[in-house]
CSV table of C-alpha atoms in Angstrom, one decimal:
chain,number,residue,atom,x,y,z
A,260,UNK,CA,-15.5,31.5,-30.1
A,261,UNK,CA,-11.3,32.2,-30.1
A,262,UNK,CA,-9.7,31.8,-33.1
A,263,UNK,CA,-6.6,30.5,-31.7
A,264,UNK,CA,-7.3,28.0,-28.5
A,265,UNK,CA,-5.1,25.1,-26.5
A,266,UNK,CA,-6.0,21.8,-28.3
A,267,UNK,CA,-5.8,20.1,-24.6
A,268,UNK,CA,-8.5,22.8,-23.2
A,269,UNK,CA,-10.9,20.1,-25.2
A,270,UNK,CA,-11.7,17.1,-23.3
A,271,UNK,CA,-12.1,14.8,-26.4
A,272,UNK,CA,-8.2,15.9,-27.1
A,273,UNK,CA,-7.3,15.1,-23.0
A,274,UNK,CA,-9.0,12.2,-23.5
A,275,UNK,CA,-7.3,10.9,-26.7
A,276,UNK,CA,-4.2,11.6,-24.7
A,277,UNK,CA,-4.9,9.6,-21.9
A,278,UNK,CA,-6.4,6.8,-24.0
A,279,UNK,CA,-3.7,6.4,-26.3
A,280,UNK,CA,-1.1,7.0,-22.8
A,281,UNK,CA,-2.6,4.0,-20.9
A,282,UNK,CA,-2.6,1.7,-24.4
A,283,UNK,CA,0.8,2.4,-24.8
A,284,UNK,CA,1.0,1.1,-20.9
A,285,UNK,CA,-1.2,-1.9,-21.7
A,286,UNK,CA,1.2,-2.9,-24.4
A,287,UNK,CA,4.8,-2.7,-22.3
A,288,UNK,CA,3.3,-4.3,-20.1
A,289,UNK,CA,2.6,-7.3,-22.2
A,290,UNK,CA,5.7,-6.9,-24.1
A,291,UNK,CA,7.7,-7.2,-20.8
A,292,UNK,CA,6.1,-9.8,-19.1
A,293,UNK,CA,3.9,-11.7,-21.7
A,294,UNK,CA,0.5,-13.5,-20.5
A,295,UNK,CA,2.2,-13.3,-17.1
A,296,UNK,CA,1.0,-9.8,-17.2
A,297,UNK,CA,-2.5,-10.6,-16.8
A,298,UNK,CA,-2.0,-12.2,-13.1
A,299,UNK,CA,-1.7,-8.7,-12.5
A,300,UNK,CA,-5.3,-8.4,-12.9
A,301,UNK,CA,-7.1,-11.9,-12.9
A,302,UNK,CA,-5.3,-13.7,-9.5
A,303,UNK,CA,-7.4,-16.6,-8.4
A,304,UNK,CA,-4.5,-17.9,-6.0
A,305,UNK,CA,-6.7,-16.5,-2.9
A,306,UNK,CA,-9.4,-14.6,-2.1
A,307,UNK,CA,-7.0,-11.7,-1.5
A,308,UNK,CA,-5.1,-11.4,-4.3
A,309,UNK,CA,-8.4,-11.4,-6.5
A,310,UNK,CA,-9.9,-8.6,-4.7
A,311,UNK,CA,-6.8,-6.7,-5.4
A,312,UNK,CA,-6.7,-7.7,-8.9
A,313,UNK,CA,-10.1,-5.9,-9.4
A,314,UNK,CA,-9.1,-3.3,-7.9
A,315,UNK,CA,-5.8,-2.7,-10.0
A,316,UNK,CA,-8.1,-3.0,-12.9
A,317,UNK,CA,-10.6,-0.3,-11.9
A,318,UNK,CA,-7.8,2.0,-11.2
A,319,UNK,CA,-6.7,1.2,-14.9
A,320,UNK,CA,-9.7,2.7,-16.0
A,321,UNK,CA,-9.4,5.5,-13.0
A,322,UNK,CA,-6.1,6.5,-14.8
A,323,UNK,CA,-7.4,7.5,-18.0
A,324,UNK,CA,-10.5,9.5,-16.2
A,325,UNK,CA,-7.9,11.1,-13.9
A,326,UNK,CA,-5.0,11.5,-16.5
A,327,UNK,CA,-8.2,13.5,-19.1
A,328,UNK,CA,-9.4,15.7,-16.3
A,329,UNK,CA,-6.2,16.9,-14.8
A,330,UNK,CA,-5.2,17.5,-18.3
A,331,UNK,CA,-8.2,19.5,-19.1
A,332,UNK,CA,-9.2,21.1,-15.8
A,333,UNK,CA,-5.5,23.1,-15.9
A,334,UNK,CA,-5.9,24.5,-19.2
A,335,UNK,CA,-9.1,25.0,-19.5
A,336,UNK,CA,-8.7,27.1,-16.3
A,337,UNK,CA,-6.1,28.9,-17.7
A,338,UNK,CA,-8.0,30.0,-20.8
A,339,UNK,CA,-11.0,31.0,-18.8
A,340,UNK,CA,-8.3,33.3,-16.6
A,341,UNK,CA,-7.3,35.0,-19.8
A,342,UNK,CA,-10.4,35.2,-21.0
A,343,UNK,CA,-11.6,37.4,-17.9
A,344,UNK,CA,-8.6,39.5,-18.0
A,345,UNK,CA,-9.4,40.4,-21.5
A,346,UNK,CA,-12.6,41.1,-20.4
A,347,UNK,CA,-11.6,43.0,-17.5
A,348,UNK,CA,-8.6,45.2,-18.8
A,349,UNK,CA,-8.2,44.4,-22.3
A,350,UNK,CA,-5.1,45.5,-23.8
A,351,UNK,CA,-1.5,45.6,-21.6
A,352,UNK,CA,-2.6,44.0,-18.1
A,353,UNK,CA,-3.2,39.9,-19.4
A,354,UNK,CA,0.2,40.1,-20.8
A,355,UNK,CA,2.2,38.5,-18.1
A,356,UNK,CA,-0.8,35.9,-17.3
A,357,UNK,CA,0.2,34.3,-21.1
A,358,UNK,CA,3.4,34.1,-20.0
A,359,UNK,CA,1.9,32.0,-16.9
A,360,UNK,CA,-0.2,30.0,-18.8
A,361,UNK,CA,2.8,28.9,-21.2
A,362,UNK,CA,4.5,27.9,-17.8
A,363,UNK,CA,1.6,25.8,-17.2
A,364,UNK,CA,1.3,24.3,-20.4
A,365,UNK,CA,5.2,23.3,-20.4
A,366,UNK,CA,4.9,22.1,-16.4
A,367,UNK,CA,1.2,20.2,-17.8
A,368,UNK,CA,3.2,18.6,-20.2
A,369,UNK,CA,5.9,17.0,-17.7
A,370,UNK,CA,3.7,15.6,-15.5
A,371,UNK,CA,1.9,14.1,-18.5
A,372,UNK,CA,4.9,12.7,-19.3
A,373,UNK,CA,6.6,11.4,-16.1
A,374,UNK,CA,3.2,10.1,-14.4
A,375,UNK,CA,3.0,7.8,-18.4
A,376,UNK,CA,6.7,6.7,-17.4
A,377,UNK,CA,6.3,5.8,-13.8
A,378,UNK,CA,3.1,4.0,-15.1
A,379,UNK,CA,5.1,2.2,-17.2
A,380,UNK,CA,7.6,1.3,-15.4
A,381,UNK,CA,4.9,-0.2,-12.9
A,382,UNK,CA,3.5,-2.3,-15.5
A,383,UNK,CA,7.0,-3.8,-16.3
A,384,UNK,CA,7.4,-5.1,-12.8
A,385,UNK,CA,6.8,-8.4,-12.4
A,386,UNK,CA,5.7,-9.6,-9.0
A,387,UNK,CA,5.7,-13.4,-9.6
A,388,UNK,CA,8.4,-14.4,-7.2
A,389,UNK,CA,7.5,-12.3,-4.2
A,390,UNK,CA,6.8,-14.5,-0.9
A,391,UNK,CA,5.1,-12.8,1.8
């Protein structure tokens, strides 16, 4: 067991994240566009525009899977990368692959952050007045 490991390279952390993410999400939303926010989900104008409504709610709940996995899947890879080059050549040669997985980390982190924004900013947009 390392001493020292990546709080994201534990699901339950990733999961957290994305959890608290898409709440944060949830509540813009409502903030922004009040009860009006809910026709987003629960459309009984036509056939059509309920079936897409349940489908906008699944993916809700497909975010947060996909948002924990991505999360966890690229560190966790990572640390299993380091650990094999430890085990492989353990002193000098896994040197320039922490300097990699800091990259990663920092490049995780951004898309965390921007795919949390454009989500966001998708739940802020209103589509009430939209004639087709």
């Amino acid at each position: 067991v390392p001493i020292l490991r990546a709080g994201s390279a534990d699901l339950n952390m990733t999961l957290a994240l994305a959890i608290i993410s898409m709440v944060v999400v949830q509540i813009v939303g409502f903030k922004t566009l009040g009860f009006g926010y809910l026709k987003k989900f629960f459309n009984f104008s036509n056939p059509v525009n309920f079936f897409v409504g349940i489908l906008e709610l699944i993916s809700e709940f497909a975010k947060v899977v996909s948002f924990a996995f991505r999360l966890f899947g690229n560190i966790f890879a990572g640390e299993v990368l380091l650990a094999v080059m430890l085990m492989l050549v353990p002193y000098f040669v896994p040197i320039p692959f922490y300097g990699l997985e800091i990259f990663v980390a920092a490049i995780q982190a951004f898309v965390f952050a921007m795919l949390t924004l454009v989500f966001i900013k998708l739940a802020t947009i209103s589509h009430a007045n939209e004639n087709h």
